mmCIF file of C-alpha atoms and ligand atoms in Angstrom:
data_model
loop_
_atom_site.group_PDB
_atom_site.id
_atom_site.type_symbol
_atom_site.label_atom_id
_atom_site.label_comp_id
_atom_site.label_asym_id
_atom_site.label_seq_id
_atom_site.Cartn_x
_atom_site.Cartn_y
_atom_site.Cartn_z
ATOM 1 C CA MET A 805 30.108 4.008 -15.639
ATOM 2 C CA THR A 806 29.926 6.254 -12.610
ATOM 3 C CA VAL A 807 26.468 7.444 -11.716
ATOM 4 C CA SER A 808 26.288 10.703 -9.779
ATOM 5 C CA VAL A 809 24.468 10.822 -6.457
ATOM 6 C CA THR A 810 21.891 13.116 -8.026
ATOM 7 C CA ASP A 811 21.188 10.684 -10.855
ATOM 8 C CA ALA A 812 20.972 7.767 -8.419
ATOM 9 C CA LEU A 813 18.449 9.658 -6.275
ATOM 10 C CA ALA A 814 16.372 10.596 -9.337
ATOM 11 C CA ALA A 815 16.381 6.922 -10.390
ATOM 12 C CA ALA A 816 15.243 5.945 -6.883
ATOM 13 C CA ALA A 817 12.351 8.423 -7.052
ATOM 14 C CA ASP A 818 11.451 6.921 -10.418
ATOM 15 C CA ALA A 819 11.369 3.412 -8.894
ATOM 16 C CA ALA A 820 9.022 4.776 -6.225
ATOM 17 C CA ARG A 821 6.392 5.521 -8.885
ATOM 18 C CA LEU A 822 5.576 1.797 -8.794
ATOM 19 C CA ALA A 823 4.420 1.950 -5.174
ATOM 20 C CA PRO A 824 0.843 1.032 -4.232
ATOM 21 C CA SER A 825 -1.393 3.861 -3.021
ATOM 22 C CA ILE A 826 -4.968 4.309 -1.859
ATOM 23 C CA HIS A 827 -7.162 4.320 -5.035
ATOM 24 C CA ASN A 828 -3.919 4.761 -6.995
ATOM 25 C CA THR A 829 -3.852 8.448 -6.022
ATOM 26 C CA GLN A 830 -0.005 8.438 -5.895
ATOM 27 C CA PRO A 831 -0.083 11.259 -3.323
ATOM 28 C CA TRP A 832 3.682 11.883 -3.353
ATOM 29 C CA ARG A 833 6.145 14.339 -4.813
ATOM 30 C CA TRP A 834 9.921 14.023 -4.828
ATOM 31 C CA VAL A 835 12.474 16.812 -4.950
ATOM 32 C CA VAL A 836 16.046 15.877 -5.866
ATOM 33 C CA ARG A 837 18.220 18.578 -4.324
ATOM 34 C CA GLY A 838 21.891 17.767 -4.919
ATOM 35 C CA ASP A 839 22.700 14.865 -2.616
ATOM 36 C CA ARG A 840 19.260 14.890 -0.914
ATOM 37 C CA LEU A 841 15.998 13.358 -2.029
ATOM 38 C CA GLU A 842 12.980 14.930 -0.324
ATOM 39 C CA LEU A 843 9.570 13.288 -0.077
ATOM 40 C CA TYR A 844 6.411 15.402 0.205
ATOM 41 C CA ALA A 845 2.753 14.402 0.482
ATOM 42 C CA VAL A 846 0.499 16.020 -2.142
ATOM 43 C CA ALA A 847 -2.659 17.289 -0.494
ATOM 44 C CA ASP A 848 -4.324 17.746 -3.919
ATOM 45 C CA ARG A 849 -4.444 13.977 -4.254
ATOM 46 C CA GLN A 850 -5.594 13.301 -0.684
ATOM 47 C CA LEU A 851 -9.016 11.678 -0.261
ATOM 48 C CA ARG A 852 -10.731 14.395 1.779
ATOM 49 C CA GLU A 853 -13.786 12.272 2.658
ATOM 50 C CA GLN A 854 -12.286 8.833 3.158
ATOM 51 C CA ASP A 855 -8.978 9.990 4.575
ATOM 52 C CA PRO A 856 -9.498 13.406 6.216
ATOM 53 C CA ASP A 857 -6.483 13.045 8.537
ATOM 54 C CA GLY A 858 -4.203 11.892 5.725
ATOM 55 C CA ARG A 859 -3.344 8.545 7.350
ATOM 56 C CA LEU A 860 -3.654 6.559 4.127
ATOM 57 C CA MET A 861 -2.018 9.342 2.117
ATOM 58 C CA VAL A 862 1.068 9.269 4.373
ATOM 59 C CA LEU A 863 0.982 5.468 4.492
ATOM 60 C CA SER A 864 1.058 5.452 0.674
ATOM 61 C CA CYS A 865 4.021 7.864 0.800
ATOM 62 C CA GLY A 866 5.751 5.397 3.152
ATOM 63 C CA ALA A 867 5.331 2.640 0.563
ATOM 64 C CA ALA A 868 6.889 4.987 -2.001
ATOM 65 C CA LEU A 869 9.786 5.741 0.385
ATOM 66 C CA HIS A 870 10.465 2.027 0.785
ATOM 67 C CA HIS A 871 10.347 1.569 -2.995
ATOM 68 C CA ALA A 872 12.878 4.406 -3.389
ATOM 69 C CA LEU A 873 15.262 2.715 -0.938
ATOM 70 C CA VAL A 874 14.930 -0.624 -2.727
ATOM 71 C CA GLY A 875 15.577 1.178 -6.038
ATOM 72 C CA LEU A 876 18.640 2.888 -4.596
ATOM 73 C CA ALA A 877 20.026 -0.405 -3.259
ATOM 74 C CA ALA A 878 19.499 -2.071 -6.654
ATOM 75 C CA GLU A 879 21.798 0.597 -8.113
ATOM 76 C CA GLY A 880 24.444 -0.125 -5.480
ATOM 77 C CA TRP A 881 23.737 2.727 -3.089
ATOM 78 C CA SER A 882 22.615 2.578 0.483
ATOM 79 C CA GLY A 883 20.143 5.156 1.719
ATOM 80 C CA ARG A 884 19.953 6.842 5.078
ATOM 81 C CA VAL A 885 16.566 8.297 5.939
ATOM 82 C CA GLU A 886 16.063 11.448 7.944
ATOM 83 C CA ARG A 887 12.545 11.945 9.267
ATOM 84 C CA PRO A 888 11.936 15.590 10.100
ATOM 85 C CA ALA A 889 8.785 16.302 12.103
ATOM 86 C CA GLY A 890 6.609 18.057 9.518
ATOM 87 C CA GLU A 891 7.652 18.819 5.945
ATOM 88 C CA PRO A 892 9.229 17.123 4.080
ATOM 89 C CA LEU A 893 8.016 13.740 5.313
ATOM 90 C CA ALA A 894 11.446 12.224 4.737
ATOM 91 C CA VAL A 895 14.848 13.024 3.297
ATOM 92 C CA VAL A 896 16.916 10.264 1.721
ATOM 93 C CA HIS A 897 20.713 10.567 1.639
ATOM 94 C CA ALA A 898 22.640 8.176 -0.584
ATOM 95 C CA GLU A 899 25.622 7.127 1.432
ATOM 96 C CA ARG A 900 28.058 4.821 -0.276
ATOM 97 C CA HIS A 901 28.468 3.091 -3.543
ATOM 98 C CA ASP A 902 29.096 -0.650 -3.802
ATOM 99 C CA PRO A 903 28.647 -2.925 -6.763
ATOM 100 C CA ALA A 904 24.927 -3.759 -6.635
ATOM 101 C CA ASP A 905 24.422 -7.260 -5.298
ATOM 102 C CA PRO A 906 22.053 -9.734 -6.964
ATOM 103 C CA HIS A 907 19.827 -9.839 -3.873
ATOM 104 C CA ALA A 908 19.206 -6.074 -4.068
ATOM 105 C CA MET A 909 18.459 -6.327 -7.799
ATOM 106 C CA ARG A 910 16.041 -9.185 -7.183
ATOM 107 C CA ARG A 911 14.176 -7.081 -4.613
ATOM 108 C CA MET A 912 13.665 -4.374 -7.230
ATOM 109 C CA GLN A 913 12.414 -6.969 -9.733
ATOM 110 C CA LEU A 914 9.880 -8.164 -7.166
ATOM 111 C CA LEU A 915 8.541 -4.638 -6.756
ATOM 112 C CA ARG A 916 8.188 -4.389 -10.547
ATOM 113 C CA VAL A 917 5.934 -7.462 -10.697
ATOM 114 C CA ARG A 918 3.974 -6.678 -7.500
ATOM 115 C CA ARG A 919 0.348 -5.678 -7.935
ATOM 116 C CA THR A 920 -2.989 -5.680 -6.151
ATOM 117 C CA ASP A 921 -4.957 -8.836 -6.860
ATOM 118 C CA ARG A 922 -8.734 -8.543 -6.375
ATOM 119 C CA ARG A 923 -9.523 -11.980 -7.794
ATOM 120 C CA VAL A 924 -10.824 -14.647 -5.437
ATOM 121 C CA VAL A 925 -7.894 -16.364 -3.731
ATOM 122 C CA SER A 926 -6.913 -19.865 -4.870
ATOM 123 C CA ASP A 927 -7.821 -22.912 -2.737
ATOM 124 C CA GLU A 928 -4.285 -23.163 -1.370
ATOM 125 C CA PRO A 929 -4.020 -21.545 2.075
ATOM 126 C CA VAL A 930 -0.984 -19.364 2.701
ATOM 127 C CA PRO A 931 1.510 -21.749 4.394
ATOM 128 C CA ALA A 932 2.429 -21.041 8.029
ATOM 129 C CA ASP A 933 6.085 -20.352 7.164
ATOM 130 C CA VAL A 934 5.036 -17.756 4.577
ATOM 131 C CA ARG A 935 2.710 -16.098 7.094
ATOM 132 C CA GLN A 936 5.617 -15.961 9.518
ATOM 133 C CA ALA A 937 7.858 -14.464 6.806
ATOM 134 C CA LEU A 938 5.277 -11.689 6.343
ATOM 135 C CA VAL A 939 5.096 -11.035 10.096
ATOM 136 C CA ASP A 940 8.924 -10.762 10.138
ATOM 137 C CA ALA A 941 8.847 -8.475 7.079
ATOM 138 C CA ALA A 942 6.420 -6.089 8.800
ATOM 139 C CA ARG A 943 8.713 -5.834 11.803
ATOM 140 C CA ARG A 944 11.725 -5.190 9.558
ATOM 141 C CA GLY A 945 9.733 -2.486 7.823
ATOM 142 C CA GLY A 946 8.947 -0.715 11.095
ATOM 143 C CA ALA A 947 5.438 -1.939 12.060
ATOM 144 C CA ARG A 948 3.762 -5.185 13.079
ATOM 145 C CA LEU A 949 1.416 -7.650 11.422
ATOM 146 C CA HIS A 950 -1.173 -9.701 13.266
ATOM 147 C CA VAL A 951 -2.680 -12.631 11.349
ATOM 148 C CA LEU A 952 -6.300 -13.064 12.449
ATOM 149 C CA ASN A 953 -7.676 -16.306 13.860
ATOM 150 C CA ARG A 954 -11.003 -17.700 12.620
ATOM 151 C CA ASP A 955 -13.124 -15.849 15.200
ATOM 152 C CA GLN A 956 -11.366 -12.598 14.417
ATOM 153 C CA VAL A 957 -11.965 -13.103 10.675
ATOM 154 C CA LEU A 958 -15.685 -13.333 11.397
ATOM 155 C CA GLN A 959 -15.496 -10.155 13.485
ATOM 156 C CA LEU A 960 -13.622 -8.489 10.619
ATOM 157 C CA ALA A 961 -16.337 -9.568 8.175
ATOM 158 C CA VAL A 962 -18.932 -7.777 10.319
ATOM 159 C CA MET A 963 -16.772 -4.658 10.668
ATOM 160 C CA ILE A 964 -16.237 -4.471 6.923
ATOM 161 C CA GLU A 965 -19.924 -4.927 6.296
ATOM 162 C CA HIS A 966 -20.588 -1.976 8.611
ATOM 163 C CA SER A 967 -17.868 0.292 7.195
ATOM 164 C CA GLY A 968 -18.846 -0.606 3.624
ATOM 165 C CA GLU A 969 -22.506 0.141 4.309
ATOM 166 C CA ALA A 970 -21.749 3.438 6.028
ATOM 167 C CA GLN A 971 -19.647 4.468 3.028
ATOM 168 C CA GLN A 972 -22.327 3.405 0.545
ATOM 169 C CA HIS A 973 -24.818 5.604 2.377
ATOM 170 C CA ASP A 974 -22.520 8.611 2.366
ATOM 171 C CA GLU A 975 -23.057 10.473 -0.851
ATOM 172 C CA ARG A 976 -19.834 12.456 -0.598
ATOM 173 C CA MET A 977 -17.740 9.364 -0.058
ATOM 174 C CA ARG A 978 -19.440 7.640 -2.982
ATOM 175 C CA ALA A 979 -18.793 10.649 -5.177
ATOM 176 C CA GLU A 980 -15.142 10.758 -4.105
ATOM 177 C CA THR A 981 -14.607 7.085 -4.953
ATOM 178 C CA ALA A 982 -16.309 7.643 -8.314
ATOM 179 C CA THR A 983 -13.758 10.325 -9.243
ATOM 180 C CA TRP A 984 -10.875 7.847 -8.863
ATOM 181 C CA VAL A 985 -12.660 4.880 -10.413
ATOM 182 C CA GLY A 986 -13.765 5.867 -13.883
ATOM 183 C CA GLY A 987 -14.692 9.545 -13.559
ATOM 184 C CA SER A 988 -12.578 12.545 -14.475
ATOM 185 C CA ARG A 989 -9.456 11.706 -12.534
ATOM 186 C CA PRO A 990 -6.018 12.994 -13.541
ATOM 187 C CA GLU A 991 -4.620 10.808 -16.318
ATOM 188 C CA GLY A 992 -2.285 8.110 -15.004
ATOM 189 C CA THR A 993 -4.075 7.807 -11.641
ATOM 190 C CA GLY A 994 -7.046 5.845 -10.306
ATOM 191 C CA LEU A 995 -8.367 2.404 -11.112
ATOM 192 C CA PRO A 996 -8.997 1.172 -14.661
ATOM 193 C CA ASP A 997 -11.815 -1.319 -15.349
ATOM 194 C CA ALA A 998 -9.324 -4.104 -15.975
ATOM 195 C CA VAL A 999 -8.381 -4.385 -12.273
ATOM 196 C CA ILE A 1000 -11.937 -4.237 -10.898
ATOM 197 C CA PRO A 1001 -13.958 -7.458 -10.680
ATOM 198 C CA ALA A 1002 -16.830 -7.806 -13.165
ATOM 199 C CA GLU A 1003 -18.882 -9.149 -10.282
ATOM 200 C CA LEU A 1004 -18.170 -8.901 -6.582
ATOM 201 C CA PRO A 1005 -17.222 -12.387 -5.416
ATOM 202 C CA LEU A 1006 -19.262 -14.070 -2.663
ATOM 203 C CA THR A 1007 -16.814 -14.010 0.189
ATOM 204 C CA THR A 1008 -17.044 -14.011 3.989
ATOM 205 C CA VAL A 1009 -15.059 -10.785 4.155
ATOM 206 C CA ALA A 1010 -16.333 -8.470 1.427
ATOM 207 C CA GLU A 1011 -14.000 -6.747 -1.001
ATOM 208 C CA ARG A 1012 -14.420 -3.017 -1.422
ATOM 209 C CA ASP A 1013 -17.397 -2.186 -3.582
ATOM 210 C CA PHE A 1014 -16.170 0.553 -5.924
ATOM 211 C CA GLY A 1015 -19.715 1.124 -7.171
ATOM 212 C CA VAL A 1016 -18.892 0.016 -10.723
ATOM 213 C CA SER A 1017 -18.323 -3.342 -12.315
ATOM 214 C CA GLY A 1018 -15.042 -3.729 -14.126
ATOM 215 C CA SER A 1019 -13.787 -6.326 -16.565
ATOM 216 C CA LEU A 1020 -11.633 -8.485 -14.262
ATOM 217 C CA THR A 1021 -12.731 -12.116 -14.085
ATOM 218 C CA ALA A 1022 -12.565 -12.578 -10.347
ATOM 219 C CA GLY A 1023 -13.397 -16.308 -10.239
ATOM 220 C CA ALA A 1024 -16.305 -18.104 -8.655
ATOM 221 C CA GLY A 1025 -14.574 -19.413 -5.545
ATOM 222 C CA HIS A 1026 -14.792 -18.315 -1.949
ATOM 223 C CA ASP A 1027 -12.277 -16.842 0.463
ATOM 224 C CA THR A 1028 -12.100 -19.789 2.870
ATOM 225 C CA ALA A 1029 -8.417 -20.296 2.009
ATOM 226 C CA ALA A 1030 -7.579 -16.602 2.522
ATOM 227 C CA SER A 1031 -5.752 -15.279 5.561
ATOM 228 C CA TYR A 1032 -6.516 -11.846 6.912
ATOM 229 C CA ALA A 1033 -4.055 -9.697 8.784
ATOM 230 C CA VAL A 1034 -3.924 -6.285 10.417
ATOM 231 C CA LEU A 1035 -0.903 -4.037 9.968
ATOM 232 C CA TYR A 1036 -0.540 -2.094 13.203
ATOM 233 C CA GLY A 1037 1.898 -0.246 15.403
ATOM 234 C CA ASP A 1038 2.549 1.776 18.534
ATOM 235 C CA GLY A 1039 1.396 5.247 17.567
ATOM 236 C CA ASP A 1040 -1.134 7.145 15.518
ATOM 237 C CA GLU A 1041 1.018 10.004 14.245
ATOM 238 C CA PRO A 1042 2.294 10.774 10.721
ATOM 239 C CA GLY A 1043 5.687 9.232 11.565
ATOM 240 C CA ASN A 1044 3.928 5.957 12.435
ATOM 241 C CA TRP A 1045 1.827 6.036 9.245
ATOM 242 C CA LEU A 1046 4.966 6.557 7.170
ATOM 243 C CA ARG A 1047 6.589 3.522 8.837
ATOM 244 C CA ALA A 1048 3.387 1.548 8.251
ATOM 245 C CA GLY A 1049 3.714 2.241 4.524
ATOM 246 C CA GLU A 1050 7.329 1.124 4.522
ATOM 247 C CA ALA A 1051 6.260 -2.034 6.337
ATOM 248 C CA LEU A 1052 3.418 -2.608 3.849
ATOM 249 C CA SER A 1053 5.899 -2.429 0.983
ATOM 250 C CA GLU A 1054 8.327 -4.819 2.731
ATOM 251 C CA VAL A 1055 5.466 -7.259 3.482
ATOM 252 C CA TRP A 1056 4.271 -7.095 -0.147
ATOM 253 C CA LEU A 1057 7.806 -7.664 -1.433
ATOM 254 C CA SER A 1058 8.127 -10.738 0.771
ATOM 255 C CA ALA A 1059 4.657 -11.960 -0.277
ATOM 256 C CA THR A 1060 5.576 -11.621 -3.958
ATOM 257 C CA ALA A 1061 8.828 -13.526 -3.362
ATOM 258 C CA ASN A 1062 6.854 -16.294 -1.620
ATOM 259 C CA GLY A 1063 4.038 -16.659 -4.167
ATOM 260 C CA ALA A 1064 1.424 -14.949 -1.994
ATOM 261 C CA THR A 1065 -1.064 -12.299 -3.118
ATOM 262 C CA VAL A 1066 -2.021 -9.196 -1.169
ATOM 263 C CA LEU A 1067 -5.211 -7.153 -1.251
ATOM 264 C CA PRO A 1068 -5.332 -4.141 1.097
ATOM 265 C CA LEU A 1069 -8.773 -3.459 2.572
ATOM 266 C CA SER A 1070 -8.828 0.029 3.982
ATOM 267 C CA SER A 1071 -12.524 0.813 4.471
ATOM 268 C CA PRO A 1072 -12.520 -0.338 8.147
ATOM 269 C CA VAL A 1073 -9.646 2.033 8.992
ATOM 270 C CA GLU A 1074 -11.269 4.934 7.138
ATOM 271 C CA LEU A 1075 -14.070 5.242 9.689
ATOM 272 C CA GLY A 1076 -13.502 5.968 13.372
ATOM 273 C CA PHE A 1077 -15.904 3.370 14.758
ATOM 274 C CA THR A 1078 -14.453 0.425 12.848
ATOM 275 C CA ARG A 1079 -10.892 1.653 13.399
ATOM 276 C CA GLN A 1080 -11.626 1.579 17.146
ATOM 277 C CA ALA A 1081 -13.182 -1.887 16.801
ATOM 278 C CA LEU A 1082 -9.990 -3.108 15.121
ATOM 279 C CA ARG A 1083 -7.965 -1.591 17.938
ATOM 280 C CA ARG A 1084 -10.077 -3.448 20.482
ATOM 281 C CA MET A 1085 -9.613 -6.650 18.484
ATOM 282 C CA LEU A 1086 -5.848 -6.151 18.821
ATOM 283 C CA GLY A 1087 -6.395 -6.044 22.592
ATOM 284 C CA GLU A 1088 -5.482 -2.327 22.520
ATOM 285 C CA THR A 1089 -1.862 -3.342 21.925
ATOM 286 C CA GLY A 1090 -1.571 -0.952 19.005
ATOM 287 C CA TYR A 1091 -3.237 1.220 16.376
ATOM 288 C CA ALA A 1092 -4.585 -0.452 13.237
ATOM 289 C CA TYR A 1093 -3.244 1.017 9.985
ATOM 290 C CA LEU A 1094 -4.539 -1.343 7.318
ATOM 291 C CA VAL A 1095 -6.227 -4.709 6.817
ATOM 292 C CA LEU A 1096 -4.681 -7.135 4.327
ATOM 293 C CA ARG A 1097 -6.186 -10.161 2.631
ATOM 294 C CA LEU A 1098 -3.488 -12.720 1.866
ATOM 295 C CA GLY A 1099 -3.809 -15.601 -0.562
ATOM 296 C CA THR A 1100 -1.738 -17.997 -2.618
ATOM 297 C CA ALA A 1101 -1.086 -16.900 -6.190
ATOM 298 C CA ASP A 1102 -2.587 -19.184 -8.811
ATOM 299 C CA PRO A 1103 0.384 -20.284 -10.954
ATOM 300 C CA ASP A 1104 -1.896 -21.158 -13.918
ATOM 301 C CA HIS A 1105 -3.334 -17.689 -14.378
ATOM 302 C CA ALA A 1106 -1.533 -14.438 -14.968
ATOM 303 C CA GLY A 1107 -2.541 -11.746 -12.488
ATOM 304 C CA PRO A 1108 -4.505 -8.635 -13.358
ATOM 305 C CA PRO A 1109 -2.695 -5.987 -15.409
ATOM 306 C CA HIS A 1110 -0.684 -3.192 -13.841
ATOM 307 C CA THR A 1111 -2.494 0.053 -13.094
ATOM 308 C CA PRO A 1112 -1.169 3.206 -14.804
ATOM 309 C CA ARG A 1113 1.154 5.680 -13.123
ATOM 310 C CA LEU A 1114 1.682 9.422 -13.360
ATOM 311 C CA PRO A 1115 4.602 10.374 -15.615
ATOM 312 C CA ALA A 1116 7.905 11.018 -13.822
ATOM 313 C CA GLU A 1117 7.903 14.739 -14.608
ATOM 314 C CA GLN A 1118 4.704 15.187 -12.615
ATOM 315 C CA VAL A 1119 6.077 13.628 -9.434
ATOM 316 C CA ILE A 1120 9.837 14.260 -9.570
ATOM 317 C CA GLU A 1121 11.483 17.652 -9.632
ATOM 318 C CA THR A 1122 15.231 18.198 -9.815
ATOM 319 C CA VAL A 1123 16.449 21.417 -8.227
ATOM 320 C CA GLU A 1124 20.001 22.583 -8.982
HETATM 321 C C1 LIG B 1254 -3.225 2.480 1.876
HETATM 322 C C2 LIG B 1254 -3.848 1.658 0.777
HETATM 323 C C3 LIG B 1254 -5.190 1.308 0.876
HETATM 324 C C4 LIG B 1254 -5.788 0.539 -0.142
HETATM 325 N N1 LIG B 1254 -7.107 0.144 -0.001
HETATM 326 C C5 LIG B 1254 -7.659 -0.664 -0.940
HETATM 327 C C6 LIG B 1254 -9.003 -1.142 -0.774
HETATM 328 O O1 LIG B 1254 -9.675 -0.875 0.220
HETATM 329 N N2 LIG B 1254 -9.515 -1.941 -1.747
HETATM 330 C C7 LIG B 1254 -8.802 -2.279 -2.868
HETATM 331 O O2 LIG B 1254 -9.332 -2.991 -3.707
HETATM 332 N N3 LIG B 1254 -7.518 -1.837 -3.050
HETATM 333 C C8 LIG B 1254 -6.931 -1.054 -2.106
HETATM 334 N N4 LIG B 1254 -5.638 -0.618 -2.264
HETATM 335 C C9 LIG B 1254 -4.867 -0.991 -3.454
HETATM 336 C C10 LIG B 1254 -4.723 0.192 -4.414
HETATM 337 O O3 LIG B 1254 -5.940 0.436 -5.090
HETATM 338 C C11 LIG B 1254 -3.571 -0.102 -5.385
HETATM 339 O O4 LIG B 1254 -2.368 -0.140 -4.688
HETATM 340 C C12 LIG B 1254 -3.454 0.923 -6.503
HETATM 341 O O5 LIG B 1254 -4.585 0.927 -7.288
HETATM 342 C C13 LIG B 1254 -2.228 0.645 -7.386
HETATM 343 O O6 LIG B 1254 -2.322 -0.627 -7.961
HETATM 344 P P1 LIG B 1254 -1.225 -1.750 -7.753
HETATM 345 O O7 LIG B 1254 -1.136 -2.029 -6.270
HETATM 346 O O8 LIG B 1254 -1.747 -2.929 -8.518
HETATM 347 O O9 LIG B 1254 0.078 -1.229 -8.285
HETATM 348 C C14 LIG B 1254 -5.023 0.137 -1.259
HETATM 349 C C15 LIG B 1254 -3.658 0.496 -1.334
HETATM 350 C C16 LIG B 1254 -3.073 1.237 -0.320
HETATM 351 C C17 LIG B 1254 -1.608 1.571 -0.404
#
């Protein structure tokens, strides 16, 4: 069966629906235009209070772009990405058609099982070789990953306490979170109860408090076996945020392949003072895009369920 370029690009955009995004806002829109696939950010689903500059919106779009490329490869196509300054954020061109190789198909399967895990991490620390694999994955994806040492984890715990508190005291931010968690969010977006812990676990580095208790049994352990890492890079422009999202997706794919769990913690990058503190912690060698908690997946327990997604027709448009 020969699949047309247009169909392959539409299938790639469909694969991108699985990408992670801040509060599951899915702030992307794809336009399939002949042999081009265009990626746009959707300002209607931007978090105006928590993400006024659109960093996390564009980062989420970058994760979707990476998913689209993995989807394309799984169908036997290789994608070339054009990155215009401005709109669209990216244009994908499908270049040649080979029989899909098993490695490319496996990568797509990994993205299908990937999910955010807010349960307490298991007692098994993430092995050094897996941590290194994640550092390498970030670089492949176009950013860098710094795994924090013990002192830096304690500094992070303080930063997150400060950013979390500042957000709890900001009525508009609280209201914004409430619209994506429960609330009257568009169907197919936001966080269902089933992925939110019933009780916030007692950890050194706090998880995000969504202001509601869900139905996820998070476990009674601690986070002593967790690793924490900062995804960072050279610039603080939309092009860098897009790359950061691609890197996040590549890191998460590698984590899933290696039995590691990932929980993004974005509150410290949402506020200027903690974002600067993270930058100082990196020795001013780069700009912090996102904090990640890494753990070892517990093989005896299935992970939390998948969050819903917007239907394809709301995020993909085919133009003749
Ligand atoms: C940029 C970004 C920031 C995120 N920040 C947080 C966070 O602070 N706390 C959290 O629990 N989840 C966070 N998430 C995870 C999203 O809520 C999650 O990706 C989304 O709900 C979709 O669920 P899934 O990853 O299980 O597919 C973040 C994800 C992204 C891409």
